[in-house]
Amino acid sequence: MRTGTGIRALTSRWTVVVPLIAVVALVFSWGRHVPPYAVGLIALCLAGAVLAAVHHAEVVAHRVGEPFGSLVLAVAVTIIEVALIVTLMIDGGPKTATLARDTVFAAVMITCNGILGLCLLVGALRSRTAVFNAQGTGAALATVATLATLTLVFPTFTTSRPGPQFSTEQLAFAAVASLLLYGLFVAVQTVRHRDYFLPVTQEGELKEEDTHAPLPTRRETTVSLVLLLVALIAVVGDAKAVSPTVESGVESAGLPHAVVGVVIALLVLLPETIAAVRAARHERVQTSLNLALGSAMASIGLTVPAIAFATIWLDGPLVLGLNAVHMVLLALTVVVGALTVAPGRATLLQGGVHLGIFAAFVFLAISP
């Protein structure tokens, strides 16, 4: 009994200490040139903050239940992601004109193909067939497709501005429409049709909440929520600290600048990836899909309005329109996603197909 108590106390301690250490690393590295040895230490802090964020997100999710639990992590990560993009755009000047587009599109590909495919693969390996609610997941996918087309595809074809850019009026419309669509989805997910987004059994019945683990107290939940935000700030801030090293590595390797956006999105989405895979391992595939598609939706629905507002102070153009290859990848993702979601069941094949699309995205980002 004492050993078990000691282990729990140690676990609780590291999930509190590690985010604070990561924040300290952020404070000492912010706005400074970081030597190579320090980059390694910051990377370790970043990894620890990711694991701590997942732990605290699971505590909050267990307390509030689904779909609120997955929504908390998705929105928290996206808000911090927006702050990172805006900060990098302010510091980077005109060369970061495509950073928002590259990061948002990378987040869509990572969530809708990488995380979704991995979770379907894990769920199918666990139970032979990954089962989820087609109504809620289909609605989420449709919202992601609409938001992505409205904000990332239309700018390529509009004619008010030269190049793949919105005019001021068009950008304002896209920002307001994105916020309204995202708000409508959240209302449907959490209030009007909440049962569409709850985990289901192999027979399609709503899954009972886990009663084996006691619910955390209100105080524990509040502490975990605060530490979750601290850990996410540390993740994004430390990612910014190592981003110059990433950029120099990308340039020295002769890779396209868009790879930087992919790396940033991968780092920021690590907590959601780990949380989604854990949910799939516990046969809660619907929770995994809520995290994946909810993150894609929040990444567009919150990032684009925030960037649109930030353009008041940002210098240089804001390029949001995708090129032809990326539009094909987006179209393929939507079509395959719709075919995956429609039956409400998926096998190893569907998971492998989505991971194949994700691999194609990464390869084409490196070798366009």
Coordinates of C-alpha atoms in Angstrom, one line a residue:
M1 CA 0.0 0.0 0.0
R2 CA 2.8 2.4 0.9
T3 CA 4.6 1.6 -2.4
G4 CA 1.4 2.4 -4.4
T5 CA 0.9 5.6 -2.5
G6 CA 4.5 6.6 -3.1
I7 CA 4.2 5.9 -6.8
R8 CA 1.1 8.0 -7.1
A9 CA 2.7 10.8 -5.2
L10 CA 5.8 10.7 -7.5
T11 CA 3.6 10.7 -10.6
S12 CA 1.6 13.6 -9.2
R13 CA 4.8 15.5 -8.4
W14 CA 6.4 15.2 -11.8
T15 CA 3.3 16.4 -13.6
V16 CA 3.4 19.5 -11.5
V17 CA 7.2 20.1 -11.6
V18 CA 7.9 19.4 -15.3
P19 CA 5.6 22.1 -16.7
L20 CA 7.1 24.6 -14.2
I21 CA 10.6 23.7 -15.3
A22 CA 9.5 24.0 -19.0
V23 CA 8.2 27.5 -18.3
V24 CA 11.5 28.4 -16.6
A25 CA 13.3 27.2 -19.7
L26 CA 10.9 29.3 -21.8
V27 CA 11.6 32.4 -19.7
F28 CA 15.4 32.1 -20.0
S29 CA 15.3 31.3 -23.8
W30 CA 12.7 33.9 -24.9
G31 CA 14.1 36.5 -27.3
R32 CA 17.6 35.1 -26.9
H33 CA 20.0 33.2 -29.2
V34 CA 20.0 29.6 -27.9
P35 CA 23.2 27.6 -28.2
P36 CA 23.0 24.0 -29.5
Y37 CA 23.4 22.3 -26.2
A38 CA 20.6 24.4 -24.7
V39 CA 18.3 23.5 -27.6
G40 CA 18.7 19.8 -26.5
L41 CA 17.7 20.7 -22.9
I42 CA 14.7 22.7 -24.1
A43 CA 13.7 19.8 -26.3
L44 CA 13.7 17.6 -23.2
C45 CA 11.5 20.1 -21.4
L46 CA 9.2 20.3 -24.4
A47 CA 8.7 16.5 -24.4
G48 CA 8.1 16.5 -20.6
A49 CA 5.6 19.3 -21.0
V50 CA 3.7 17.4 -23.7
L51 CA 3.4 14.3 -21.4
A52 CA 2.3 16.5 -18.5
A53 CA -0.3 18.2 -20.7
V54 CA -1.8 14.9 -21.7
H55 CA -2.0 13.8 -18.1
H56 CA -3.8 16.9 -17.0
A57 CA -6.1 16.9 -20.0
E58 CA -7.2 13.4 -19.1
V59 CA -7.9 14.4 -15.5
V60 CA -10.1 17.3 -16.7
A61 CA -11.8 15.1 -19.3
H62 CA -12.5 12.4 -16.7
R63 CA -14.2 15.0 -14.5
V64 CA -16.3 16.8 -17.1
G65 CA -17.0 13.8 -19.4
E66 CA -17.3 13.6 -23.1
P67 CA -17.5 15.5 -25.4
F68 CA -16.4 18.4 -23.2
G69 CA -13.1 16.7 -22.2
S70 CA -11.8 16.5 -25.8
L71 CA -13.1 20.0 -26.5
V72 CA -11.1 21.4 -23.6
L73 CA -7.8 20.1 -25.0
A74 CA -8.6 21.0 -28.6
V75 CA -9.5 24.6 -27.9
A76 CA -6.6 25.1 -25.4
V77 CA -4.0 23.8 -27.8
T78 CA -5.4 25.9 -30.7
I79 CA -5.5 29.1 -28.7
I80 CA -1.8 28.6 -27.8
E81 CA -1.1 27.7 -31.4
V82 CA -2.6 30.9 -32.6
A83 CA -0.4 32.9 -30.2
L84 CA 2.7 31.0 -31.6
I85 CA 1.8 31.8 -35.2
V86 CA 1.1 35.5 -34.5
T87 CA 4.4 35.8 -32.6
L88 CA 6.4 34.2 -35.3
M89 CA 4.7 36.3 -38.0
I90 CA 5.5 39.5 -36.0
D91 CA 9.1 38.5 -35.6
G92 CA 9.6 37.1 -39.0
G93 CA 8.4 39.9 -41.2
P94 CA 7.4 39.4 -44.9
K95 CA 9.0 36.0 -45.2
T96 CA 6.3 34.5 -42.9
A97 CA 3.5 35.5 -45.3
T98 CA 2.6 31.8 -45.8
L99 CA 3.3 30.6 -42.2
A100 CA -0.4 30.7 -41.1
R101 CA -1.5 28.8 -44.2
D102 CA 1.3 26.2 -44.0
T103 CA 0.7 25.6 -40.2
V104 CA -3.1 25.4 -40.5
F105 CA -3.0 23.1 -43.5
A106 CA -0.4 21.0 -41.8
A107 CA -2.7 20.8 -38.7
V108 CA -5.6 19.7 -40.9
M109 CA -3.5 16.9 -42.6
I110 CA -2.0 15.8 -39.3
T111 CA -5.4 15.6 -37.5
C112 CA -7.6 14.3 -40.3
N113 CA -5.1 11.8 -41.6
G114 CA -2.2 11.2 -39.2
I115 CA -4.1 11.2 -35.8
L116 CA -7.3 9.8 -37.3
G117 CA -5.6 7.1 -39.2
L118 CA -3.4 6.1 -36.2
C119 CA -6.4 6.0 -33.9
L120 CA -8.4 3.8 -36.3
L121 CA -5.4 1.5 -36.7
V122 CA -5.0 1.2 -32.9
G123 CA -8.8 0.7 -32.4
A124 CA -9.0 -1.9 -35.1
L125 CA -6.0 -3.8 -33.7
R126 CA -7.6 -3.7 -30.3
S127 CA -11.1 -4.8 -31.3
R128 CA -10.8 -5.9 -34.9
T129 CA -13.2 -3.2 -35.9
A130 CA -13.1 0.4 -34.7
V131 CA -16.6 1.6 -33.9
F132 CA -17.8 5.2 -33.7
N133 CA -20.9 7.3 -34.2
A134 CA -21.2 8.1 -37.9
Q135 CA -23.7 11.0 -37.3
G136 CA -21.5 13.1 -35.1
T137 CA -18.2 12.2 -36.9
G138 CA -19.8 12.9 -40.2
A139 CA -21.0 16.3 -39.0
A140 CA -17.5 17.2 -37.8
L141 CA -15.9 16.1 -41.0
A142 CA -18.4 18.2 -43.1
T143 CA -17.6 21.3 -40.9
V144 CA -13.9 20.8 -41.3
A145 CA -14.3 20.5 -45.1
T146 CA -16.4 23.6 -45.3
L147 CA -14.0 25.7 -43.1
A148 CA -10.9 24.5 -45.1
T149 CA -12.5 25.3 -48.4
L150 CA -13.8 28.7 -47.3
T151 CA -10.4 29.8 -45.8
L152 CA -7.7 27.9 -47.7
V153 CA -9.1 27.1 -51.2
F154 CA -11.2 30.2 -52.1
P155 CA -8.2 32.7 -51.8
T156 CA -6.5 30.8 -54.7
F157 CA -9.4 31.7 -57.0
T158 CA -10.6 35.1 -55.9
T159 CA -9.6 38.0 -58.2
S160 CA -9.8 41.1 -55.9
R161 CA -6.1 40.8 -55.0
P162 CA -3.2 39.4 -57.1
G163 CA -2.0 36.0 -56.0
P164 CA -3.7 33.6 -53.5
Q165 CA -4.8 36.4 -51.1
F166 CA -8.1 37.6 -49.8
S167 CA -9.1 41.3 -50.0
T168 CA -9.8 43.0 -46.6
E169 CA -13.5 42.5 -47.0
Q170 CA -13.2 38.8 -48.1
L171 CA -10.8 38.1 -45.2
A172 CA -13.3 39.7 -42.8
F173 CA -16.1 37.6 -44.2
A174 CA -14.1 34.4 -44.0
A175 CA -13.1 35.2 -40.4
V176 CA -16.7 35.9 -39.2
A177 CA -18.1 32.8 -41.1
S178 CA -15.4 30.6 -39.6
L179 CA -16.2 31.8 -36.1
L180 CA -20.0 31.3 -36.6
L181 CA -19.6 27.8 -38.0
Y182 CA -17.2 26.7 -35.3
G183 CA -19.6 28.2 -32.6
L184 CA -22.5 26.4 -34.2
F185 CA -20.7 23.1 -34.2
V186 CA -19.7 23.5 -30.5
A187 CA -23.3 24.2 -29.6
V188 CA -24.5 21.1 -31.4
Q189 CA -21.7 18.9 -30.0
T190 CA -22.1 20.0 -26.4
V191 CA -25.8 20.7 -26.0
R192 CA -28.3 19.9 -28.7
H193 CA -26.9 16.6 -30.0
R194 CA -24.4 15.7 -27.4
D195 CA -25.2 12.0 -27.7
Y196 CA -23.8 12.0 -31.3
F197 CA -20.3 12.5 -29.9
L198 CA -20.2 10.0 -27.1
P199 CA -18.3 6.7 -27.3
V200 CA -20.2 3.6 -28.4
T201 CA -19.8 -0.1 -27.9
Q202 CA -19.2 -2.7 -30.6
E203 CA -23.0 -3.1 -30.8
G204 CA -23.5 0.7 -31.4
E205 CA -24.9 1.4 -28.0
L206 CA -23.7 4.4 -25.9
K207 CA -20.7 3.4 -23.8
E208 CA -21.0 3.7 -20.1
E209 CA -18.7 6.1 -18.3
D210 CA -15.7 4.5 -16.7
T211 CA -16.8 3.9 -13.1
H212 CA -13.6 2.1 -12.0
A213 CA -11.5 5.2 -11.5
P214 CA -12.9 7.7 -9.0
L215 CA -13.8 11.1 -10.3
P216 CA -11.2 13.8 -9.4
T217 CA -12.4 16.4 -7.0
R218 CA -13.2 19.9 -8.1
R219 CA -10.0 21.1 -6.6
E220 CA -7.9 18.5 -8.4
T221 CA -9.7 19.4 -11.6
T222 CA -9.1 23.1 -11.2
V223 CA -5.4 22.5 -10.5
S224 CA -5.1 20.2 -13.5
L225 CA -6.8 22.7 -15.7
V226 CA -4.3 25.4 -14.6
L227 CA -1.4 23.1 -15.1
L228 CA -2.7 22.1 -18.5
L229 CA -2.6 25.7 -19.7
V230 CA 0.8 26.1 -18.1
A231 CA 2.1 23.0 -19.9
L232 CA 0.6 24.1 -23.3
I233 CA 2.2 27.5 -23.0
A234 CA 5.5 25.8 -22.2
V235 CA 5.0 23.5 -25.2
V236 CA 4.4 26.3 -27.7
G237 CA 7.0 28.7 -26.1
D238 CA 9.7 26.0 -26.1
A239 CA 8.7 25.1 -29.7
K240 CA 9.3 28.7 -30.6
A241 CA 12.7 28.6 -28.9
V242 CA 13.8 25.6 -30.9
S243 CA 12.2 26.9 -34.2
P244 CA 15.3 28.9 -35.2
T245 CA 17.4 25.7 -35.0
V246 CA 14.7 24.0 -37.0
E247 CA 14.6 26.8 -39.6
S248 CA 18.4 26.8 -40.0
G249 CA 18.4 23.0 -40.3
V250 CA 15.7 23.2 -43.0
E251 CA 17.6 25.8 -44.9
S252 CA 20.9 23.9 -44.6
A253 CA 19.2 20.8 -45.9
G254 CA 17.8 22.7 -48.9
L255 CA 14.2 21.9 -47.9
P256 CA 11.2 24.2 -48.6
H257 CA 10.3 26.7 -46.0
A258 CA 6.8 25.1 -45.7
V259 CA 8.5 22.3 -43.7
V260 CA 8.9 24.7 -40.8
G261 CA 5.1 25.0 -40.6
V262 CA 4.8 21.2 -40.6
V263 CA 7.3 20.8 -37.8
I264 CA 5.5 23.5 -35.7
A265 CA 2.2 21.8 -36.2
L266 CA 3.7 18.4 -35.3
L267 CA 5.1 19.8 -32.0
V268 CA 2.0 21.6 -31.0
L269 CA -0.3 18.7 -31.7
L270 CA 1.8 16.1 -29.8
P271 CA -0.4 16.3 -26.7
E272 CA -3.6 15.7 -28.7
T273 CA -2.0 12.8 -30.6
I274 CA -0.9 11.0 -27.4
A275 CA -4.3 11.6 -25.8
A276 CA -6.2 10.4 -28.9
V277 CA -4.1 7.2 -29.2
R278 CA -4.6 6.4 -25.4
A279 CA -8.4 6.8 -25.9
A280 CA -8.3 4.4 -28.9
R281 CA -6.4 1.9 -26.8
H282 CA -9.2 2.0 -24.3
E283 CA -11.8 1.3 -27.0
R284 CA -13.0 4.9 -27.0
V285 CA -12.5 5.6 -30.7
Q286 CA -15.2 8.3 -30.7
T287 CA -13.2 10.3 -28.2
S288 CA -10.2 10.0 -30.5
L289 CA -12.1 11.2 -33.5
N290 CA -13.6 14.1 -31.4
L291 CA -10.0 15.1 -30.6
A292 CA -8.8 14.7 -34.2
L293 CA -11.6 16.5 -36.1
G294 CA -12.2 19.0 -33.3
S295 CA -8.6 20.0 -33.4
A296 CA -8.7 20.5 -37.2
M297 CA -11.9 22.5 -36.8
A298 CA -10.5 24.7 -34.0
S299 CA -7.3 25.2 -35.9
I300 CA -9.1 26.8 -38.8
G301 CA -12.1 28.3 -36.9
L302 CA -10.0 30.1 -34.3
T303 CA -6.7 30.6 -36.2
V304 CA -8.0 32.4 -39.3
P305 CA -10.1 35.0 -37.4
A306 CA -7.2 35.6 -35.0
I307 CA -4.7 36.1 -37.9
A308 CA -7.3 38.3 -39.7
F309 CA -7.5 40.5 -36.6
A310 CA -3.7 40.5 -36.3
T311 CA -3.2 41.8 -39.8
I312 CA -4.2 45.2 -38.5
W313 CA -0.6 45.3 -37.0
L314 CA 1.2 42.9 -39.2
D315 CA 3.2 44.1 -42.2
G316 CA 3.4 42.4 -45.5
P317 CA 0.9 40.2 -47.3
L318 CA -1.1 37.3 -45.8
V319 CA -1.1 34.3 -48.2
L320 CA -3.8 31.8 -47.4
G321 CA -4.6 30.1 -50.7
L322 CA -3.3 26.6 -51.2
N323 CA -1.4 25.4 -54.3
A324 CA -2.7 22.7 -56.7
V325 CA -1.0 19.8 -54.9
H326 CA -2.3 20.8 -51.5
M327 CA -5.8 21.2 -52.9
V328 CA -5.7 17.7 -54.3
L329 CA -4.5 16.3 -51.0
L330 CA -7.4 18.2 -49.2
A331 CA -9.9 16.9 -51.7
L332 CA -8.6 13.3 -51.3
T333 CA -8.7 13.7 -47.5
V334 CA -12.4 14.8 -47.6
V335 CA -13.5 12.1 -50.0
V336 CA -11.7 9.3 -48.2
G337 CA -12.8 10.6 -44.8
A338 CA -16.4 10.6 -45.9
L339 CA -16.1 7.0 -47.1
T340 CA -14.4 6.1 -43.8
V341 CA -17.0 7.8 -41.6
A342 CA -20.2 6.8 -43.4
P343 CA -20.5 3.1 -42.1
G344 CA -19.6 4.0 -38.5
R345 CA -17.0 1.2 -38.5
A346 CA -13.5 1.0 -39.7
T347 CA -10.9 -1.7 -40.1
L348 CA -7.1 -1.7 -40.4
L349 CA -7.5 -0.8 -44.1
Q350 CA -9.1 2.6 -43.4
G351 CA -6.5 3.5 -40.9
G352 CA -3.8 2.5 -43.3
V353 CA -5.3 4.6 -46.1
H354 CA -5.4 7.7 -44.0
L355 CA -1.8 7.2 -42.8
G356 CA -0.8 6.7 -46.5
I357 CA -2.3 10.1 -47.3
F358 CA -0.5 11.6 -44.4
A359 CA 2.8 10.1 -45.6
A360 CA 2.2 11.5 -49.0
F361 CA 1.6 15.0 -47.5
V362 CA 4.9 14.8 -45.5
F363 CA 6.9 13.5 -48.5
L364 CA 5.5 16.2 -50.8
A365 CA 6.2 18.9 -48.2
I366 CA 9.9 17.8 -48.2
S367 CA 10.0 17.1 -52.0
P368 CA 7.4 19.3 -53.7

